[in-house]
XYZ file of C-alpha atoms in Angstrom:
567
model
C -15.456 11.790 13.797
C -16.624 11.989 10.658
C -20.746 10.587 10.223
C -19.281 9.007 6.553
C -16.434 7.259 8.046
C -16.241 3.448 8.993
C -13.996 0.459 9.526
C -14.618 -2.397 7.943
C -12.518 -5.099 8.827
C -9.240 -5.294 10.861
C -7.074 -8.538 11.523
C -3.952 -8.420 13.510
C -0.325 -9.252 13.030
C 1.444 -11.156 15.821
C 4.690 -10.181 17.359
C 8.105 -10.406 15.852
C 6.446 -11.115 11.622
C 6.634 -7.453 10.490
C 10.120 -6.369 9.061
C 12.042 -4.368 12.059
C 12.773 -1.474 9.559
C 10.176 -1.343 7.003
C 11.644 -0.437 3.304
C 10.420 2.987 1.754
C 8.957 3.120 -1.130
C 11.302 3.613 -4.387
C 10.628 3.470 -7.526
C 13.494 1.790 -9.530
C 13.283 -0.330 -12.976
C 12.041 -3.776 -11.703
C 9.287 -1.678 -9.696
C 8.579 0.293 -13.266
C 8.225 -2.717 -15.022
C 6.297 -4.230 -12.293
C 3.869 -0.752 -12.535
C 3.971 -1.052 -16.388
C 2.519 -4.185 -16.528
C -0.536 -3.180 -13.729
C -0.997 -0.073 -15.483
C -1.660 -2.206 -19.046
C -4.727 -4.255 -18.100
C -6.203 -1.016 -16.617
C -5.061 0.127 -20.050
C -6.687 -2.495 -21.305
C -10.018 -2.115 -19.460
C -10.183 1.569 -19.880
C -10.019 0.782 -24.277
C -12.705 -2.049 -24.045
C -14.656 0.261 -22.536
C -14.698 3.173 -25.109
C -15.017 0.438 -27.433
C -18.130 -0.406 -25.577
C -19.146 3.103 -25.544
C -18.266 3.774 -28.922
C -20.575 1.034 -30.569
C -23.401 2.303 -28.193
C -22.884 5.789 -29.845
C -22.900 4.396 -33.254
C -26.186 2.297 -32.857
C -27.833 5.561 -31.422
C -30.672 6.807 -33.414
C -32.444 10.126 -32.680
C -35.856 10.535 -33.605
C -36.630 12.217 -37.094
C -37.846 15.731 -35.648
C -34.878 16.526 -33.917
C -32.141 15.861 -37.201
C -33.738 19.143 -38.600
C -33.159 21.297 -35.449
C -29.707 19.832 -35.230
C -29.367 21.317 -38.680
C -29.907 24.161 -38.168
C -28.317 24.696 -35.091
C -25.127 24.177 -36.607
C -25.556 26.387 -39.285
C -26.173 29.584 -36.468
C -23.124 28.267 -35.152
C -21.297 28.427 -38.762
C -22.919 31.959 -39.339
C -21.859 33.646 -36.029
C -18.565 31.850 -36.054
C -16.979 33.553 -38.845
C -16.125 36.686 -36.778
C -12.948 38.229 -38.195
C -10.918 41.345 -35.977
C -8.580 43.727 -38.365
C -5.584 44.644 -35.900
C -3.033 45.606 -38.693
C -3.411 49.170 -38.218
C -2.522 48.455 -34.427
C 0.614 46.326 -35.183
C 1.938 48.889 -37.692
C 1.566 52.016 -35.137
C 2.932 49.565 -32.672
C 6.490 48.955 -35.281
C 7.342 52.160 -36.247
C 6.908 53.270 -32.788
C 9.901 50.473 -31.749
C 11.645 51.523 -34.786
C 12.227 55.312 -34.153
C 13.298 54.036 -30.656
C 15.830 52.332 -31.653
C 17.320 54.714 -34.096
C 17.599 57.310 -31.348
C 19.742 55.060 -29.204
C 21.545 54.279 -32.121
C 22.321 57.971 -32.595
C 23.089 58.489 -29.163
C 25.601 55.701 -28.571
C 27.475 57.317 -32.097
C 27.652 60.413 -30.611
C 29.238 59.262 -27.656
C 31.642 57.255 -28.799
C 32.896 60.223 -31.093
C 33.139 62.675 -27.713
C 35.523 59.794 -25.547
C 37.809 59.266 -28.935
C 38.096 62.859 -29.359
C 41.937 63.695 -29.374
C 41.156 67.433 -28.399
C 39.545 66.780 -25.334
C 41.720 68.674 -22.416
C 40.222 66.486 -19.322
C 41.170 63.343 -21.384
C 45.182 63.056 -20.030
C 43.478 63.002 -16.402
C 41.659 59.613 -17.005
C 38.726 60.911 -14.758
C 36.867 57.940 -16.285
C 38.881 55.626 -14.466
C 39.441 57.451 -11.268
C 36.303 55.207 -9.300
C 37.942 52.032 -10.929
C 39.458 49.711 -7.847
C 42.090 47.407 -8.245
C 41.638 43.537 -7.865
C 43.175 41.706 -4.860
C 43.335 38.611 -4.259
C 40.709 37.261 -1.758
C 41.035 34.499 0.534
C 39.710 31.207 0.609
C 37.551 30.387 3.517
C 39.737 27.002 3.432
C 42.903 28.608 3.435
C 43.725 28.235 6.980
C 42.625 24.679 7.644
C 45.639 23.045 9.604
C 44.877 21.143 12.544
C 41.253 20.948 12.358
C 39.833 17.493 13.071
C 36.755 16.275 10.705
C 35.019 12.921 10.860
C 33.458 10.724 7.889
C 30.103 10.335 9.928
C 28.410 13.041 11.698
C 27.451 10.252 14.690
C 31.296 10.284 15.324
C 31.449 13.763 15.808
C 31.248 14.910 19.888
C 30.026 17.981 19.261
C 27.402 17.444 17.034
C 24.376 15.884 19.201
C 21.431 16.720 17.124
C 19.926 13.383 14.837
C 19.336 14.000 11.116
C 16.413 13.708 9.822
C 16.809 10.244 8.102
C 17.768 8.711 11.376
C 14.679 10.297 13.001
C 12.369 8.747 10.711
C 13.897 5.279 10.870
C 13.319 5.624 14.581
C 9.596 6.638 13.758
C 8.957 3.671 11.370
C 10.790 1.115 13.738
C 8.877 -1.627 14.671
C 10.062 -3.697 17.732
C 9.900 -7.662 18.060
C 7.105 -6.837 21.358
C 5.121 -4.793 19.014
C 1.955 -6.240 17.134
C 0.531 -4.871 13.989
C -3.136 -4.088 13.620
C -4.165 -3.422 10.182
C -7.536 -1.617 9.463
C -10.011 -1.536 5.982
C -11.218 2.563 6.730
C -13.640 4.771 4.769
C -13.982 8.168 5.036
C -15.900 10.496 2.816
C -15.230 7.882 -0.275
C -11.086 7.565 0.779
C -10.359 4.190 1.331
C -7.616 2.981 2.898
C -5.733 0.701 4.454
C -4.531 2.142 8.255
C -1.584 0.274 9.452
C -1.209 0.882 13.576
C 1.386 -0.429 16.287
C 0.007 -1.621 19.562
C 2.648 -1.902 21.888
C 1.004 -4.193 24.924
C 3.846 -3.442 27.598
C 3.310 0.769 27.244
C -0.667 0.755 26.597
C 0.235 2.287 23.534
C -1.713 2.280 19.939
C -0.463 4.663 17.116
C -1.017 4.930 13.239
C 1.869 3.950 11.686
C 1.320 4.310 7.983
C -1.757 3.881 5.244
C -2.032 2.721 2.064
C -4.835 4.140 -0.015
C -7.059 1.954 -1.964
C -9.294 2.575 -4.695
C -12.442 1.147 -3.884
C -14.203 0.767 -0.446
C -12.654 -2.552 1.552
C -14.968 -5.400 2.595
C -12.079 -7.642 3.985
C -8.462 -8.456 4.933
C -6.926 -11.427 5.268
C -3.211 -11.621 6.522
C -0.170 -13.651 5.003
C 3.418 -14.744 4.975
C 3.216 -16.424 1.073
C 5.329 -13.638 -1.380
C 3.112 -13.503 -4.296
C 4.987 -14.986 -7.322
C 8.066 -15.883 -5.616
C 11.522 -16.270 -8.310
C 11.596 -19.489 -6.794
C 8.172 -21.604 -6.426
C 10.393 -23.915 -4.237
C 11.636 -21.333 -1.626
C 10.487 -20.977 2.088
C 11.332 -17.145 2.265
C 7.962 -15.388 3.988
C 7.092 -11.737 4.589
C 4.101 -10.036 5.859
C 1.285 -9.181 3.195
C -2.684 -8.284 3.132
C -5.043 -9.208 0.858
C -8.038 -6.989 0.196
C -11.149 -7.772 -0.560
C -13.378 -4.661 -2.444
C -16.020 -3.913 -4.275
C -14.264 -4.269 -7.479
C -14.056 -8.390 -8.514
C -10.212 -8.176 -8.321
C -8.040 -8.875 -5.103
C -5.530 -6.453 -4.125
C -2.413 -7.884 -1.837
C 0.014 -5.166 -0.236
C 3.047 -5.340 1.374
C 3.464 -4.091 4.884
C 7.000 -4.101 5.056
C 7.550 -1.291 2.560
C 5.572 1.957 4.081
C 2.886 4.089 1.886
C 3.491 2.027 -1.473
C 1.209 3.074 -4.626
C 0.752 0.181 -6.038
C 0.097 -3.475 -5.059
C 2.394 -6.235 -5.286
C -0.311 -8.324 -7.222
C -3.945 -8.133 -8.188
C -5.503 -11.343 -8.675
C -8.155 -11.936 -11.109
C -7.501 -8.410 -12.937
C -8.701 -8.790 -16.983
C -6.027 -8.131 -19.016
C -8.526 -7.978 -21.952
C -11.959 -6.654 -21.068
C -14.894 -7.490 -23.057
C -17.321 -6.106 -20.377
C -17.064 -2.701 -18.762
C -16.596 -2.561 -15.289
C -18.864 0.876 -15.069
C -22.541 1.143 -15.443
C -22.790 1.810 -19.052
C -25.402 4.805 -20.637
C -28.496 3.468 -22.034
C -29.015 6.132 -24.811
C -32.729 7.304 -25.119
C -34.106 9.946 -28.044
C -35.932 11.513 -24.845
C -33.991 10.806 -21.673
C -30.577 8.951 -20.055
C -30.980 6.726 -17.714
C -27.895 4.230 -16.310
C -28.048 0.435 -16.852
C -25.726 -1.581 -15.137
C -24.954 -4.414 -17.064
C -25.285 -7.908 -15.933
C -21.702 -9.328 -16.212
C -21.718 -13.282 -16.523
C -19.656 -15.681 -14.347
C -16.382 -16.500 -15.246
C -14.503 -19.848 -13.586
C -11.178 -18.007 -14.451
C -12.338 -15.118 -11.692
C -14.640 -13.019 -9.995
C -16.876 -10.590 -11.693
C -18.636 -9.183 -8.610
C -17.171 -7.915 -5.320
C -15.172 -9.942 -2.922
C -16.331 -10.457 0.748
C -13.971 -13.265 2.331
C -11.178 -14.233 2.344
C -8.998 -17.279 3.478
C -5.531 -17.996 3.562
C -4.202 -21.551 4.061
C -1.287 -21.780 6.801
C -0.468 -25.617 5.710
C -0.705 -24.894 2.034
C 0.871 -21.475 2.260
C 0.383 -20.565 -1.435
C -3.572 -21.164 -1.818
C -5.687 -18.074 -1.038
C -9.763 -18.668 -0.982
C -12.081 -16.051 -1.771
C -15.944 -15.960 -1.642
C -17.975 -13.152 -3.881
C -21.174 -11.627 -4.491
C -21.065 -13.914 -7.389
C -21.915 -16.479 -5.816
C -18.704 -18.763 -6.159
C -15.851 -19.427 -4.103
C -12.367 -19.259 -5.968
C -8.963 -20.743 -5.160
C -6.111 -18.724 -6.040
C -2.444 -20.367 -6.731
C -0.116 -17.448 -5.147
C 3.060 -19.094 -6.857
C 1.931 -18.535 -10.102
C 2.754 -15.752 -12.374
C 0.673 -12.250 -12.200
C -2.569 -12.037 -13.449
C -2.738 -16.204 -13.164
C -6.445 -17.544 -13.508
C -8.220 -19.055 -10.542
C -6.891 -23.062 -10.555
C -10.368 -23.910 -8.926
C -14.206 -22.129 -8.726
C -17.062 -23.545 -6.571
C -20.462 -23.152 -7.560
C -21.768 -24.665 -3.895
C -24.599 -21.323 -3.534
C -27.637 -20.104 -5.077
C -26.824 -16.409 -3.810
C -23.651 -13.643 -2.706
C -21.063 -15.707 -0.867
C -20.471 -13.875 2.509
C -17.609 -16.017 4.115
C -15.314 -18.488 3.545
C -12.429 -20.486 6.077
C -10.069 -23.120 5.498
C -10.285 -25.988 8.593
C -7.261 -25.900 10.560
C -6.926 -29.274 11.444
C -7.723 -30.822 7.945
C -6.378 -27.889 5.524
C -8.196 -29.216 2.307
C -11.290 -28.196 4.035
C -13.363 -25.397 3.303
C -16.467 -23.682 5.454
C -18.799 -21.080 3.474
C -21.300 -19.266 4.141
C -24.245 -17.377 1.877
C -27.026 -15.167 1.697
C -28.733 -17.838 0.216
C -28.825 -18.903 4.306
C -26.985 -22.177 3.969
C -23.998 -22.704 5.390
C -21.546 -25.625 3.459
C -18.034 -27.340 4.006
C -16.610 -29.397 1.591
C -13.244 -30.640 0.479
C -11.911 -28.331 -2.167
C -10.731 -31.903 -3.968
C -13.986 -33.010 -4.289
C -16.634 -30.236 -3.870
C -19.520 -32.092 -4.771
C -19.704 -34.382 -1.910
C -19.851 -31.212 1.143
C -22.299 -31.003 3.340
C -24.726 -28.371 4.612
C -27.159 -26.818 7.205
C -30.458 -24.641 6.326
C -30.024 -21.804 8.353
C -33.678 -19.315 9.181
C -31.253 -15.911 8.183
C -28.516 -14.760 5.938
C -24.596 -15.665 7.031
C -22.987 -12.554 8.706
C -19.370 -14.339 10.041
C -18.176 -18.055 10.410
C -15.371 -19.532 12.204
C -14.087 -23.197 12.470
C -13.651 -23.445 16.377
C -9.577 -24.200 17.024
C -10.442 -26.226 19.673
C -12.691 -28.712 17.798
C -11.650 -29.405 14.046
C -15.799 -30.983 13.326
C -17.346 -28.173 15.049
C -17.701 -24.091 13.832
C -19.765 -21.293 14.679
C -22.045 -19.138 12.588
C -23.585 -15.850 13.239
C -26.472 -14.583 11.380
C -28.215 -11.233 10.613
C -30.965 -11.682 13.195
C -28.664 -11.546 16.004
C -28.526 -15.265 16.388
C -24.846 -17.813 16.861
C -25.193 -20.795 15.526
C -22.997 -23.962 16.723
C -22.472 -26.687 14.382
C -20.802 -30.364 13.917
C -19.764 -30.945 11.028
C -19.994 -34.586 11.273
C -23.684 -34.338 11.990
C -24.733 -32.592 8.881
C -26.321 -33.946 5.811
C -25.540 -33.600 1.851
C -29.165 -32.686 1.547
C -29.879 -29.785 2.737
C -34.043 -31.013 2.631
C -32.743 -32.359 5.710
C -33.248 -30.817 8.818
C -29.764 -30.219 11.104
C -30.313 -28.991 14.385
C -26.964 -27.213 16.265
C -25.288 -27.690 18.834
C -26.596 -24.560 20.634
C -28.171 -21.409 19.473
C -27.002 -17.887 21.059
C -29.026 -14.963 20.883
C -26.114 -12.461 20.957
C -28.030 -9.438 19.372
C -30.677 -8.050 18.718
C -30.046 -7.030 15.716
C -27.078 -8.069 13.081
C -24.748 -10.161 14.946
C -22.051 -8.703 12.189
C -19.097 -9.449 13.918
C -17.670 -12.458 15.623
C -14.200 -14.475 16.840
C -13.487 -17.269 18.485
C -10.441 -17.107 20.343
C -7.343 -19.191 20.081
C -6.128 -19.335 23.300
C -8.745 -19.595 25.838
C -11.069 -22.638 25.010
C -14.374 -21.707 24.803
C -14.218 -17.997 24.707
C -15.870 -16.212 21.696
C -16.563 -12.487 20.924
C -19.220 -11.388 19.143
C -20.773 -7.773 18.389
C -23.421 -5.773 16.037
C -25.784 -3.886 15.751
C -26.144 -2.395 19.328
C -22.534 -1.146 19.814
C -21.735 -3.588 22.292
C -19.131 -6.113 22.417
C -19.646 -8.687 24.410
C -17.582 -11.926 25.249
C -18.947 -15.108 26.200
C -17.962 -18.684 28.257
C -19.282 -21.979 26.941
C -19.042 -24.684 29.283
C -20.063 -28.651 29.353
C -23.045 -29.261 31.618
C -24.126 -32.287 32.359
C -23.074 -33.469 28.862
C -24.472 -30.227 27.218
C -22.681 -27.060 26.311
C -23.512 -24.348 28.668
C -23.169 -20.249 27.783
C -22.951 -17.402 29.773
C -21.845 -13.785 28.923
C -18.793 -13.079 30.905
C -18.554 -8.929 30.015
C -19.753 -7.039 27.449
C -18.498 -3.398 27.005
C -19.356 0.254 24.227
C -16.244 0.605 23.135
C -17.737 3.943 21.217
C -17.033 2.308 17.945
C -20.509 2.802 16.186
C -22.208 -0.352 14.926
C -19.642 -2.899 15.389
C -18.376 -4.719 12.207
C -15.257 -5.737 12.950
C -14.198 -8.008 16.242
C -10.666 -9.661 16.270
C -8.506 -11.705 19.267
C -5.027 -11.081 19.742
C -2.551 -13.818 18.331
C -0.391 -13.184 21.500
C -2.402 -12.134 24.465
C -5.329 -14.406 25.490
C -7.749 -12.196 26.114
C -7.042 -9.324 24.275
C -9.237 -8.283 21.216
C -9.310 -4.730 18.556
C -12.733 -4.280 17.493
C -14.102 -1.372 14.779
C -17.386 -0.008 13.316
C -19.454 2.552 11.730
C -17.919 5.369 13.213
C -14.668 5.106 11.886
C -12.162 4.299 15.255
C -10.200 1.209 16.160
C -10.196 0.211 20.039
C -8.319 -2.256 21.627
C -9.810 -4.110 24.730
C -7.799 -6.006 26.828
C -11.212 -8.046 28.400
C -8.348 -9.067 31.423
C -8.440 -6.086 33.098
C -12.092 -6.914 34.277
C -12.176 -8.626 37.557
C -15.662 -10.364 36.565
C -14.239 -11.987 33.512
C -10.979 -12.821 34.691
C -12.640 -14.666 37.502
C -15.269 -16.254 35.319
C -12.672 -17.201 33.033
C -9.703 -17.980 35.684
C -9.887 -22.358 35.319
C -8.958 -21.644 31.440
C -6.875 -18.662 31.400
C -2.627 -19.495 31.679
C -0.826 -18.528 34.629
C 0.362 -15.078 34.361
C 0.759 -11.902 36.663
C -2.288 -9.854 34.868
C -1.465 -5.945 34.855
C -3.659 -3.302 36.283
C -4.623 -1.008 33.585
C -6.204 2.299 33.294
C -9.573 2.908 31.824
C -10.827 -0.311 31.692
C -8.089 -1.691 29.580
C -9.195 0.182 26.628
C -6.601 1.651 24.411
C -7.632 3.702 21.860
C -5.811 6.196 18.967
C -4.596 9.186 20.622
C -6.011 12.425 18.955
C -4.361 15.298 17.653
C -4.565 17.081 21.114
C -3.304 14.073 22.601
C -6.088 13.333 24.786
C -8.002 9.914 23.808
C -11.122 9.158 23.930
C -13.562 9.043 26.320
C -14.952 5.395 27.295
C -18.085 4.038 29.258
C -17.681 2.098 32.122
C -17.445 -1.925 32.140
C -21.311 -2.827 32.184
């Protein structure tokens, strides 16, 4: 694997939500217009920015010494330009050279017209000229003969044809089954983005790319949804399965994964349709020397201006999207408006990049964020002003509302520590001191990945820095929460930056990192964690699997990866 390749971020999608037979990709006159109008605010971008350029030109004054040198460089250029070739002689020779050619086929086609029209000719009553010529007869039709043969509208009906066309092939290909999940991927490799779209299928131990989408800028986050953006109906209930993408670039990209390797996105929200900055580092003219400015762009409430690094969708309100950037606000996007639709809310709740943000579950007004300005807030998006925080001693990696409690969530932080908070215990003032619930010292490093999962109460995941992912049990004791590492595993995934439960299988999770591969883990297979875990885990017959109950991509030479043993 590539050393410039990484994932991201991956999120999965459960069982039976992606479109049995995804749509290809056509390009018809609602999808034109639909391009037309995308392609006019880059239009529109691209002409405010050689505007930009142009008035930067303009104001451009060289210093006094070099206008005479400029001078006179352009008059060498005038003197050694006027370079004239004489080729007339050439194209002369060249026509009366084609012109005596042609007068002695002239000639020679006379002459031998006279000889075959001469009367006197002897050999003339033998028509020797026509003694090679054949007669025509009729030929017949391969279809002449038909009678009796048997044909068939469809080649399926016909016995004796048994091989499959290629169309039905490739349905069979892109098929995906009701038992199949989808596990969608943000990869990088060698400055191609994309978006890697794979099939896990649990029962057959089997993970496969399916299709990508490229993107054009690296991805910092996904967040999966059933809401069509801009719906012909605000009022209808019809759902689908979509990604939003977080980037570098302020706008948010959401695909559809129903219709395989589109080119363009259903939507981009926050996109300028008339740009009075330029999204490009702009060229500082200097008499003496070019050097690159990038220009401070100022905040806008309508959308971001800086690169997006969460995002949130709300299951209750299934047409708000939230979105935290670098900056430093929080926006809340209206998916049932039309394209390019401002923000309908921005939060100004942090003094620095805004790393995560998650709607609360239980009371979906509710929103949890999380900054490099190392405070940590939640706050009804009604009334923003009266959150509530924690001081936190590093910057916000990942934060997750824990399913289990609606007042309680979990916070992991750049030095390697997890963070559990109540909600109900913190303060408006973040002067004042709030002590968690229990502190977890899950790396050494970046703790830059972490889950809590859904159907096991209790059971997190976390990884960073060190390449391991590890899962751990919290427990009451005594009136006091209680944690313990149940397993912890290399999946060979690099720096791990991306960790993600299953929405159908209890304790299985995908996790990614710097080196650019997807694993999933089903934790299960290990007989230490399944018996650590066995009080809180439903009654099931658990499968023996190979390897550990890793799955990974199978190569080219269809051998997969190598794994380390359960540590």
């Amino acid at each position: 694997m590539s050393g410039n390749c990484l994932i991201s971020s991956a999120t999965w999608v459960a069982r039976g939500l992606a479109k049995r037979q995804p749509a290809t990709y056509e390009v018809d006159d609602k999808e034109l217009e639909r391009i037309s109008a995308l392609a006019q605010i880059s239009l529109d971008e691209a002409r405010a920015e050689l505007q930009q350029a142009t008035e930067e030109a303009q104001n451009f004054k060289p210093g006094g010494s070099d206008d005479g040198d400029d001078d006179a460089w352009e008059d060498d250029v005038d003197a050694d330009g006027d370079v004239s070739m004489d080729v007339d002689g050439d194209d002369d020779a060249t026509r009366k050279g084609s012109k005596s050619k042609n007068e002695k086929r002239r000639k020679n086609k006379t002459k031998a017209e006279a000889t075959s029209a001469d009367p006197n000719d002897e050999l003339a009553v033998y028509k020797l000229d026509e003694y090679d010529r054949e007669e025509a007869k009729p030929v017949a039709s391969i279809f002449s003969n038909i009678k009796g043969l048997a044909y068939y509208a469809d080649n399926t009906q016909d016995p004796y044809i048994t091989l499959k066309n290629e169309e039905d092939e490739e349905k069979e290909d892109l098929e995906v089954l009701p038992s199949d999940n989808l596990i969608v991927a943000a990869k990088t490799e060698d400055d191609i983005s994309s978006l890697e779209i794979y099939v896990y299928d649990e029962s057959e131990d089997n993970l496969y790319r399916h299709h990508d989408i490229i993107l054009p800028s690296l991805p910092l986050c996904l967040e999966w949804l059933d809401f069509p953006p801009h719906p012909s109906d605000p009022a209808s209930t019809s759902t689908g399965s979509y990604i939003a993408v977080g980037t570098f670039e302020p706008e948010i990209e959401i695909w559809s994964l129903d219709v395989v390797e589109p080119l363009y996105p259903n939507t981009l929200l926050g996109a300028l349709e008339k740009k009075t900055e330029p999204s490009i580092p702009t060229q500082a003219l200097s008499a003496k020397k070019k050097s690159k400015k990038e220009k401070k762009r100022k905040p806008n409430p309508e959308r971001h201006v800086d690169a997006v690094l969460g995002l949130s969708w709300n299951r209750s309100h299934r047409n708000l999207l939230a979105s935290a950037s670098a900056d430093k606000t929080v926006k809340l996007w209206d998916l049932s408006r039309e394209m390019n639709a401002p923000a309908i809310r921005s939060f100004d709740v942090h003094k620095d990049k805004v790393q995560a943000v998650q709607w609360n579950k239980a009371e979906p007004t509710v929103l949890l964020t999380g900054s490099y300005d190392r405070t940590v807030r939640t706050f009804d998006s009604r009334s923003p002003t009266t959150g509530v925080g924690a001081k936190l001693p590093a910057d916000v990696e990942a934060l997750r509302w824990d399913p289990w409690e609606g007042h309680t969530f979990f916070v992991s932080l750049e030095n390697g520590l997890v963070l559990n908070y109540d909600a109900r215990t913190l303060s408006s003032d973040l002067k004042v001191s709030s002590n968690p619930l229990f502190t977890l010292q899950a790396d050494d490093g970046a703790a830059s990945a972490m889950d809590v999962n859904a159907h096991v109460r209790g059971c997190i995941a976390t990884g960073g820095s060190d390449g391991l992912v590890k899962v751990w049990d919290i427990n009451e004791n005594q009136g006091k929460p209680g944690v313990t590492c149940v397993v912890s595993r290399n999946l060979e995934v690099g720096q791990v930056f991306t960790v993600a439960w299953s929405p159908d299988d209890p304790l299985t999770l995908t996790a990614g990192g710097s080196q650019g591969k997807l694993q999933v883990w089903d934790v299960a297979a290990n007989k230490h964690a399944r018996k650590a875990l066995e009080s809180k885990l439903p009654q099931r017959q658990w499968k023996e699997r190979d390897n550990g109950g890793v799955v990974g991509l199978v190569d080219d030479s269809g051998d997969e990866s190598d794994e380390e043993e359960d540590s």
